[in-house]
Short mmCIF file of C-alpha atoms in Angstrom, two decimals:
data_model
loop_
_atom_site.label_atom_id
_atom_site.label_comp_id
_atom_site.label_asym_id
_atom_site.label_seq_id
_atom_site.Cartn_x
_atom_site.Cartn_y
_atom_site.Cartn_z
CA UNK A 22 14.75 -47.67 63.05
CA UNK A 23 16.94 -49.29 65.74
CA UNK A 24 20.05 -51.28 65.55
CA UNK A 25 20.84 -54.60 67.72
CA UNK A 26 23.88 -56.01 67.78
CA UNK A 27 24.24 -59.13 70.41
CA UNK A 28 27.60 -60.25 71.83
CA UNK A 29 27.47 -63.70 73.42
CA UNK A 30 29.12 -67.34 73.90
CA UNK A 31 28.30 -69.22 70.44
CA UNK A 32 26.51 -72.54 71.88
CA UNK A 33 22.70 -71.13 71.76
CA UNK A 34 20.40 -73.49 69.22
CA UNK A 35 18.00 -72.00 66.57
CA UNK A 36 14.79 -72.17 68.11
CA UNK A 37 16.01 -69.80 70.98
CA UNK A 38 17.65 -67.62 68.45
CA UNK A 39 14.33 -66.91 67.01
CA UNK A 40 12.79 -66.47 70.44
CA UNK A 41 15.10 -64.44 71.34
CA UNK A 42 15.11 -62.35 68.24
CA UNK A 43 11.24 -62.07 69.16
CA UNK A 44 11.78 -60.72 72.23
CA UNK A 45 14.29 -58.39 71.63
CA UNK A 46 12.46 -56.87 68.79
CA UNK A 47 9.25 -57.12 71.14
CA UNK A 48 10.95 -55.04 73.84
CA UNK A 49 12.66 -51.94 71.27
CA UNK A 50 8.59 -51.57 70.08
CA UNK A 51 7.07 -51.66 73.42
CA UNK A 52 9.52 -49.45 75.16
CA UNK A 53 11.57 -47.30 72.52
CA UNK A 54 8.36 -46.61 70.16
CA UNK A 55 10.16 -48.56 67.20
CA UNK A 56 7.89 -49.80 64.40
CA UNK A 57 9.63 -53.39 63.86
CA UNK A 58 9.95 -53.68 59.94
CA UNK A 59 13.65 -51.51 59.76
CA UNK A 60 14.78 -53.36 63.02
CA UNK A 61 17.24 -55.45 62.83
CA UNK A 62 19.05 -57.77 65.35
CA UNK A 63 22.40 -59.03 64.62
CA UNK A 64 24.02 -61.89 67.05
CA UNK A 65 27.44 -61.93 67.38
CA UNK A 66 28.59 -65.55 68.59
CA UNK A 67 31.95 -65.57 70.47
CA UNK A 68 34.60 -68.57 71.23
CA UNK A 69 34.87 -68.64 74.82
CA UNK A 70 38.93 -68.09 73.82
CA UNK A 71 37.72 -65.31 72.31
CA UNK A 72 36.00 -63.89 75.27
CA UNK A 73 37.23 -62.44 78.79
CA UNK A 74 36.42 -61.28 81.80
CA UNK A 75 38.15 -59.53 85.02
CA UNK A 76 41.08 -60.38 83.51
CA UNK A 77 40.78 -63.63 82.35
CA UNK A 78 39.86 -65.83 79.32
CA UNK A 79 36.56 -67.48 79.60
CA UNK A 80 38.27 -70.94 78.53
CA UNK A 81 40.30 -70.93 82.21
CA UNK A 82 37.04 -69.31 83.94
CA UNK A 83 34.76 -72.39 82.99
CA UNK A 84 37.20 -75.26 84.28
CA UNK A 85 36.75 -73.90 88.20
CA UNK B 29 41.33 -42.05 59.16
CA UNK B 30 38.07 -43.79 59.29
CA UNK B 31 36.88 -47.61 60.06
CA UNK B 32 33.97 -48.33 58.24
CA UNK B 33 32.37 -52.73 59.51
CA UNK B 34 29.97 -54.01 57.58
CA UNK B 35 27.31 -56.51 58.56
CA UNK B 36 26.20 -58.74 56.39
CA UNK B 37 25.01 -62.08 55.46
CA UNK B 38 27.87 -64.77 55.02
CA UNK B 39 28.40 -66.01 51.29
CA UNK B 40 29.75 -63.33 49.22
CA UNK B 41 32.62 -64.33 46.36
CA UNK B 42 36.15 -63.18 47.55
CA UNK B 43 36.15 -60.78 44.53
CA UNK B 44 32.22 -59.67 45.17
CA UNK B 45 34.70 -58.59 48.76
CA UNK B 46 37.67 -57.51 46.92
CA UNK B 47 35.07 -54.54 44.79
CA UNK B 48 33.14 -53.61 47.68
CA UNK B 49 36.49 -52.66 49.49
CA UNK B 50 37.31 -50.83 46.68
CA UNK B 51 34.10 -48.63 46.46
CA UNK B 52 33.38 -48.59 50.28
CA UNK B 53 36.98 -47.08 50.30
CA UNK B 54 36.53 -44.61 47.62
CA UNK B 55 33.11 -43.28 48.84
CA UNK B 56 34.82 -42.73 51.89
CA UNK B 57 37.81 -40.72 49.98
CA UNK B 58 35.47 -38.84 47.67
CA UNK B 59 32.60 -37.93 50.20
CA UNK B 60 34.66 -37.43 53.65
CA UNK B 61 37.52 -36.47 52.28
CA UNK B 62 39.50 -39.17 53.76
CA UNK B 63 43.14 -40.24 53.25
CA UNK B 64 42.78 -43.92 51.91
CA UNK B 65 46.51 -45.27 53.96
CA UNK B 66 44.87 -45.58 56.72
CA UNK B 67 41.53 -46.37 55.91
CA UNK B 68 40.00 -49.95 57.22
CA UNK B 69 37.48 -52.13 55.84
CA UNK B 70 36.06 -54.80 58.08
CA UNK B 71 33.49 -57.13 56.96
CA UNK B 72 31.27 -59.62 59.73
CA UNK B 73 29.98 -62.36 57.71
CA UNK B 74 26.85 -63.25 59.50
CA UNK B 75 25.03 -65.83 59.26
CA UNK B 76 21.02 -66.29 58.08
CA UNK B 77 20.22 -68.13 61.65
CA UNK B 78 22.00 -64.96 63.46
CA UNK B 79 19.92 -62.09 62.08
CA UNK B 80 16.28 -61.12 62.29
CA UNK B 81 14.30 -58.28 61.06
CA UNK B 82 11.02 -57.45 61.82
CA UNK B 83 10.81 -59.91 65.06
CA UNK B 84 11.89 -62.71 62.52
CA UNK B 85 14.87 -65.07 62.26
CA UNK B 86 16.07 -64.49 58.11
CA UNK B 87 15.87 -68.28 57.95
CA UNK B 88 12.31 -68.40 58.29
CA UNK B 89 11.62 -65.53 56.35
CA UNK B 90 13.60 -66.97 52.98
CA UNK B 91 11.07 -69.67 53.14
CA UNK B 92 8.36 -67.52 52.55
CA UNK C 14 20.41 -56.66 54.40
CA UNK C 15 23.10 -55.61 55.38
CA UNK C 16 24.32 -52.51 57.92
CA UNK C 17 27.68 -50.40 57.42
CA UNK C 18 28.71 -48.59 60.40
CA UNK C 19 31.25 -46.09 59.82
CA UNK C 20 33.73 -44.85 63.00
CA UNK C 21 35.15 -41.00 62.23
CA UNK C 22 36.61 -37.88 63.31
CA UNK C 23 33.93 -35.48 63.72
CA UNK C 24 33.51 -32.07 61.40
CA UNK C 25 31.99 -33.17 58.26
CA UNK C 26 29.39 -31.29 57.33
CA UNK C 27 25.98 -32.64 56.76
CA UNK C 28 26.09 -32.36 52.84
CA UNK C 29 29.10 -34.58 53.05
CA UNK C 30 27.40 -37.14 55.00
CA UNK C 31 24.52 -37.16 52.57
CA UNK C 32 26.55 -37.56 49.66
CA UNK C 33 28.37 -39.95 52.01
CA UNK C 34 25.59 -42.14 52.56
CA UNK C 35 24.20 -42.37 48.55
CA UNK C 36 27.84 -43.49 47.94
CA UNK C 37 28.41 -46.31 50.52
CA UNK C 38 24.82 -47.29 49.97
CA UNK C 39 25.49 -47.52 46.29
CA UNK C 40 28.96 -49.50 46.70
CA UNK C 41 26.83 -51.76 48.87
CA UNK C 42 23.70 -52.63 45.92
CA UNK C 43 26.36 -52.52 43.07
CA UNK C 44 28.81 -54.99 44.99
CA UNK C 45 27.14 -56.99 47.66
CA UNK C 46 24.20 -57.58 45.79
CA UNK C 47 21.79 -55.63 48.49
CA UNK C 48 18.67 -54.29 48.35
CA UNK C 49 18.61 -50.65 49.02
CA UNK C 50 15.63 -50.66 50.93
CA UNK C 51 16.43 -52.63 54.07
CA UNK C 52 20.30 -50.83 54.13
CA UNK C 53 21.47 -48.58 57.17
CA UNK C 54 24.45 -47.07 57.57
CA UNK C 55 25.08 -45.47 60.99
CA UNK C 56 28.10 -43.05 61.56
CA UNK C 57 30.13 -42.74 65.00
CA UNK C 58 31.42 -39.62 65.11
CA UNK C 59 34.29 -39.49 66.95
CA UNK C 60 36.33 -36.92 68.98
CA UNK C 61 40.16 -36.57 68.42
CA UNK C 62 40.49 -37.10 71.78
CA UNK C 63 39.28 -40.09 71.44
CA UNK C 64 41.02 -41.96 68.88
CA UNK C 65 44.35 -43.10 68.75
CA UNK C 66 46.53 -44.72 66.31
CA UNK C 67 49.90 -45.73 66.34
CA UNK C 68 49.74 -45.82 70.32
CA UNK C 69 49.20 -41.67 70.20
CA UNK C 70 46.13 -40.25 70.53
CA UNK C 71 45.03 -37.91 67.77
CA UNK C 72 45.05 -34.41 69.12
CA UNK C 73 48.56 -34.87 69.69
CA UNK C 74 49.18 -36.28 66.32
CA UNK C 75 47.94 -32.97 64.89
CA UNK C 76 49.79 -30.79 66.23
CA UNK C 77 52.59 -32.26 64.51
CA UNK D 9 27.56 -62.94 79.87
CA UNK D 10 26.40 -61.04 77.30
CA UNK D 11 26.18 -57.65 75.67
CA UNK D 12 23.69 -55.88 73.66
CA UNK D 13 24.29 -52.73 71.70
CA UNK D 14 21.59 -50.60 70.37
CA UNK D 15 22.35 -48.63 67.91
CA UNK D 16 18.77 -45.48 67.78
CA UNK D 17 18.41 -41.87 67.10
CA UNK D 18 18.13 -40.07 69.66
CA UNK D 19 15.85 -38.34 71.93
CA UNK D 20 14.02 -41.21 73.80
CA UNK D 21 13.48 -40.31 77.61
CA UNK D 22 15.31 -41.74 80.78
CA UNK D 23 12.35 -43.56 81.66
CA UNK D 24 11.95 -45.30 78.36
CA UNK D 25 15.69 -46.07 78.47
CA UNK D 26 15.16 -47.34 81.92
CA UNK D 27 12.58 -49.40 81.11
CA UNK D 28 14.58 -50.93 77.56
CA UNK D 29 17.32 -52.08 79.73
CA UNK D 30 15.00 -54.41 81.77
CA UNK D 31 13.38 -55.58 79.15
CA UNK D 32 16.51 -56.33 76.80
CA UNK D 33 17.74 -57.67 79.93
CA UNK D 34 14.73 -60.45 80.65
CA UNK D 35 14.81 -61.08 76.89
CA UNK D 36 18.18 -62.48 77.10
CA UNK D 37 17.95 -63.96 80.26
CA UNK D 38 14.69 -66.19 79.18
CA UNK D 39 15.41 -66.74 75.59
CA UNK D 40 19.68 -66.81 75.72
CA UNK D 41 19.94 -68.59 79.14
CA UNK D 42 22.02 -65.69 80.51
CA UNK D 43 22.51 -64.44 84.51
CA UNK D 44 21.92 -61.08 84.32
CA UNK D 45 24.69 -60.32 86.88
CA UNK D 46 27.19 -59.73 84.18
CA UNK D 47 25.07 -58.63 81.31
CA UNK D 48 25.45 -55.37 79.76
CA UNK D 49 23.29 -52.65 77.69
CA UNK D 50 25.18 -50.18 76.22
CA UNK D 51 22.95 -47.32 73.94
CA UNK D 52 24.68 -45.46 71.01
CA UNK D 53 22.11 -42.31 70.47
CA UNK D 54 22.66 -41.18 67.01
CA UNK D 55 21.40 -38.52 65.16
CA UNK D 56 19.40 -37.81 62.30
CA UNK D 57 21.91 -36.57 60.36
CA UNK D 58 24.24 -39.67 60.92
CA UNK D 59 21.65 -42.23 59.57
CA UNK D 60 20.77 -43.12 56.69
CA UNK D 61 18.64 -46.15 54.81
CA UNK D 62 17.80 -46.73 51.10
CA UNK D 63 20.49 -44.34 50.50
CA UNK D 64 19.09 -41.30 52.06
CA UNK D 65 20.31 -39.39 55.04
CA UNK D 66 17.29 -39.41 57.92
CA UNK D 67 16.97 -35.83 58.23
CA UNK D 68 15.47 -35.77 54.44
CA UNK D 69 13.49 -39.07 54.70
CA UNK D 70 11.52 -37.53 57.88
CA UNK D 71 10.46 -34.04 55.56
CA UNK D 72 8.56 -36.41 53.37
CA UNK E 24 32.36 -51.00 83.80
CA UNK E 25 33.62 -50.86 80.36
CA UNK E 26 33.84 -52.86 77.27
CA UNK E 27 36.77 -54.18 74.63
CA UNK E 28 36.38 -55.07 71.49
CA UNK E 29 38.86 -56.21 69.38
CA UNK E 30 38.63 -56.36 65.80
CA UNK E 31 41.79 -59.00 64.31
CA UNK E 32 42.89 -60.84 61.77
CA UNK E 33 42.77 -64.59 62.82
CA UNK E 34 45.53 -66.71 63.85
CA UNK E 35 46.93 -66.35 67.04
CA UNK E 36 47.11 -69.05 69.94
CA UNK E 37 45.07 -69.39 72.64
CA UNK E 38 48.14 -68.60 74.81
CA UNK E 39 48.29 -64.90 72.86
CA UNK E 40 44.69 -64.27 73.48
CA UNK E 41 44.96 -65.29 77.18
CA UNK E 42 47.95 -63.28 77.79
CA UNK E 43 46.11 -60.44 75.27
CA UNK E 44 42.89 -59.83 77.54
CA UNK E 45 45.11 -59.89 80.67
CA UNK E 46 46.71 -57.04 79.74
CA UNK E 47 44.12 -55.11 77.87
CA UNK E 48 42.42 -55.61 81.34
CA UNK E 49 45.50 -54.28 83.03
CA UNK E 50 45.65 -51.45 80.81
CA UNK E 51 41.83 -49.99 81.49
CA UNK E 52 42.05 -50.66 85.88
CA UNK E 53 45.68 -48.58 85.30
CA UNK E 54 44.57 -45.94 82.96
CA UNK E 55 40.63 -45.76 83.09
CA UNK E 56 40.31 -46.52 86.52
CA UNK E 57 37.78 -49.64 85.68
CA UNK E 58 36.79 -52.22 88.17
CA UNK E 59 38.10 -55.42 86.87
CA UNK E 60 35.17 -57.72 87.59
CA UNK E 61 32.60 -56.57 85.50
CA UNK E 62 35.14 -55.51 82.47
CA UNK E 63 34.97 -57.63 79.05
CA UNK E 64 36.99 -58.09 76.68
CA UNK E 65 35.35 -59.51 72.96
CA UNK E 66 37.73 -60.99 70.62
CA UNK E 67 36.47 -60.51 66.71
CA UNK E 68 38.63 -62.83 64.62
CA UNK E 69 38.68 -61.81 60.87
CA UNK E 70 39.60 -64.00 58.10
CA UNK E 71 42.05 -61.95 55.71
CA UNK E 72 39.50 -62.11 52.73
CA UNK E 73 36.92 -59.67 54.80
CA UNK E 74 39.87 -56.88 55.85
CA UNK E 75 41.07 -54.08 53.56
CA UNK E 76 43.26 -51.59 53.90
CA UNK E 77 43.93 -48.35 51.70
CA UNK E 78 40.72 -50.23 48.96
CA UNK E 79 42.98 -53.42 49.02
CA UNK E 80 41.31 -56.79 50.26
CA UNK E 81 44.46 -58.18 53.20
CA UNK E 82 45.05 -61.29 50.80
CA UNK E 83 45.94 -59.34 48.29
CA UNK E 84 48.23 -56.93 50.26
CA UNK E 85 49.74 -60.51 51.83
CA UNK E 86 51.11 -61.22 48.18
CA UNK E 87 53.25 -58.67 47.79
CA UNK F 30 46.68 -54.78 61.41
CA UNK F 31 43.73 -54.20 64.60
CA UNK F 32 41.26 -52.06 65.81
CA UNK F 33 40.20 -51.53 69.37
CA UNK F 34 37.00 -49.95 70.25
CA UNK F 35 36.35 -49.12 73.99
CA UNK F 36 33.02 -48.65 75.29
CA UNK F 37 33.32 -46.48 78.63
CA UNK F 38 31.40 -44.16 80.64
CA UNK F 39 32.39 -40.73 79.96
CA UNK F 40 34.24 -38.37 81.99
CA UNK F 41 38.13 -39.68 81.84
CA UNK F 42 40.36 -36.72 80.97
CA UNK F 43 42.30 -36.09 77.96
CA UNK F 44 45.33 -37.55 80.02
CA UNK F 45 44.10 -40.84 81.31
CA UNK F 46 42.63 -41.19 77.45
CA UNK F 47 46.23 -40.27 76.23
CA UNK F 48 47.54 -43.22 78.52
CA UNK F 49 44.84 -45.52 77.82
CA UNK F 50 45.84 -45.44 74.52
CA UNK F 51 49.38 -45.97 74.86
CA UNK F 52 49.17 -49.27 77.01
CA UNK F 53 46.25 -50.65 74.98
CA UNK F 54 48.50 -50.25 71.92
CA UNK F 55 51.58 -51.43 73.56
CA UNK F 56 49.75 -54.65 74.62
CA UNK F 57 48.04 -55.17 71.14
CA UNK F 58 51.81 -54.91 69.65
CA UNK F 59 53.41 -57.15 72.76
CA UNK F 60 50.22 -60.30 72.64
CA UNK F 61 49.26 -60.42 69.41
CA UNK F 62 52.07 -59.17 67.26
CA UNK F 63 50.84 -56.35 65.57
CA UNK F 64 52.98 -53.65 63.97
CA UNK F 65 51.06 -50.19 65.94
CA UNK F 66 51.35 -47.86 62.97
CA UNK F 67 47.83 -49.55 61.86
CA UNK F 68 46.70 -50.18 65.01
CA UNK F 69 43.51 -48.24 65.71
CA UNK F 70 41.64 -46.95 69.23
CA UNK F 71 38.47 -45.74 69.14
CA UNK F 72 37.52 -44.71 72.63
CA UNK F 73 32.89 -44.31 72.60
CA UNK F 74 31.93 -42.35 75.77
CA UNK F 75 28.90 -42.94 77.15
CA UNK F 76 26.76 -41.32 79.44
CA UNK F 77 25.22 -43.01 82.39
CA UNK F 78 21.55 -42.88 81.33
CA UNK F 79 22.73 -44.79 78.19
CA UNK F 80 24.18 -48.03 80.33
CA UNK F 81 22.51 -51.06 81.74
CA UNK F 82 23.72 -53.89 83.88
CA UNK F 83 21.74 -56.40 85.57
CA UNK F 84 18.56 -55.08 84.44
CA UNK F 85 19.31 -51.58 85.63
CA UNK F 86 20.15 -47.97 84.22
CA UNK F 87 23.40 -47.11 85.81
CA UNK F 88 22.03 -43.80 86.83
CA UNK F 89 20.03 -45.84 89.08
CA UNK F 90 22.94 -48.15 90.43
CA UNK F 91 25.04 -45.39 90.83
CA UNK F 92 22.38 -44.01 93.68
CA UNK F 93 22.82 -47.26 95.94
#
């Protein structure tokens, strides 16, 4: 009865969205004995100004 | 002093938002005794493309 | 379908976080329009060593 | 750069944890396009008593 | 190797959030004792209308 | 009005948590303008076994 929330960039399109929501549901059942109809998967998408990394906002990390 | 997110599908009214703060807040001051001041409500409005359950993206399974 | 997550001190008891539960649940149905069935709510409980507010962090706070 | 949260009750083994983190990990990385180098898994073990779905705490639902 | 998220009200600048996750950064390598490199920092804008405080939805509380 | 949660290994002291605090507060009030006496840290510890990066259990990584 797991619980995934996914933080990444926003930019992804639907079709691997629902790949990836495969997968990641395929993976809790496999290898944390979940039966899949309670999980859930959540994706968070994030600006890149909304993200940052070592100290710096991913906006000023993708222009070098 | 509790923090209580919700995740949920976008497209609630702004007062379906304004009641469920209300209750959500008072649960939380009836059941854990919990001083409302500084008591947060934080709502993620997700949307239908960005959750799945059961291995499925929710806009495939509202066509069904 | 939606999930409520709830961050708190720890030291309710588990009667209180039944009754807990049946009341956010319900806020959730009555106001968000949810069915029960697919509903979680998860609770963080949380040391007062490790939460702060107002820049002090809470095991300070009560000794005040 | 990503990060996934899973939010499960407890008491899965080190080995199954091991072996969720590489999966969640080639999940994203075929599906969401990610390097792995800078992707996180971070695992919130709850407890029965701090679930609950369709309004009922987990530590009643599993007596049934 | 740790993880920020921050859960806002929208509306500040990209020059805020820049200067924001610099010195959230600063703040774990000084007081955590984190590498920077692999330390993220995850902005969560909220809109007003999905924020309460003390059972009050924020554009209410704005009003007055 | 904000709320920072921290996901960290465990094993900082009460101290460095006490600091942590402080300066994460102090730069939510300096960036992004917030008044602290609503300002929320939540600090989740988590143990090695539960953390992933680059495919790999940090319990693992941490042998190298």
């Amino acid at each position: 009865m797991p619980i995934v929330i996914v933080e990444m960039w926003e930019g992804r399109t639907v079709d691997q969205k629902r790949n990836l929501i495969k997968a990641l549901t395929d993976a809790m059942v496999e290898h944390a004995a979940c039966t899949p109809d309670h999980l859930h998967v959540v994706i968070h998408e994030i600006k890149k100004e909304n993200w940052g990394r070592n100290g710096e906002i991913s906006i000023d990390a993708a222009k070098k």
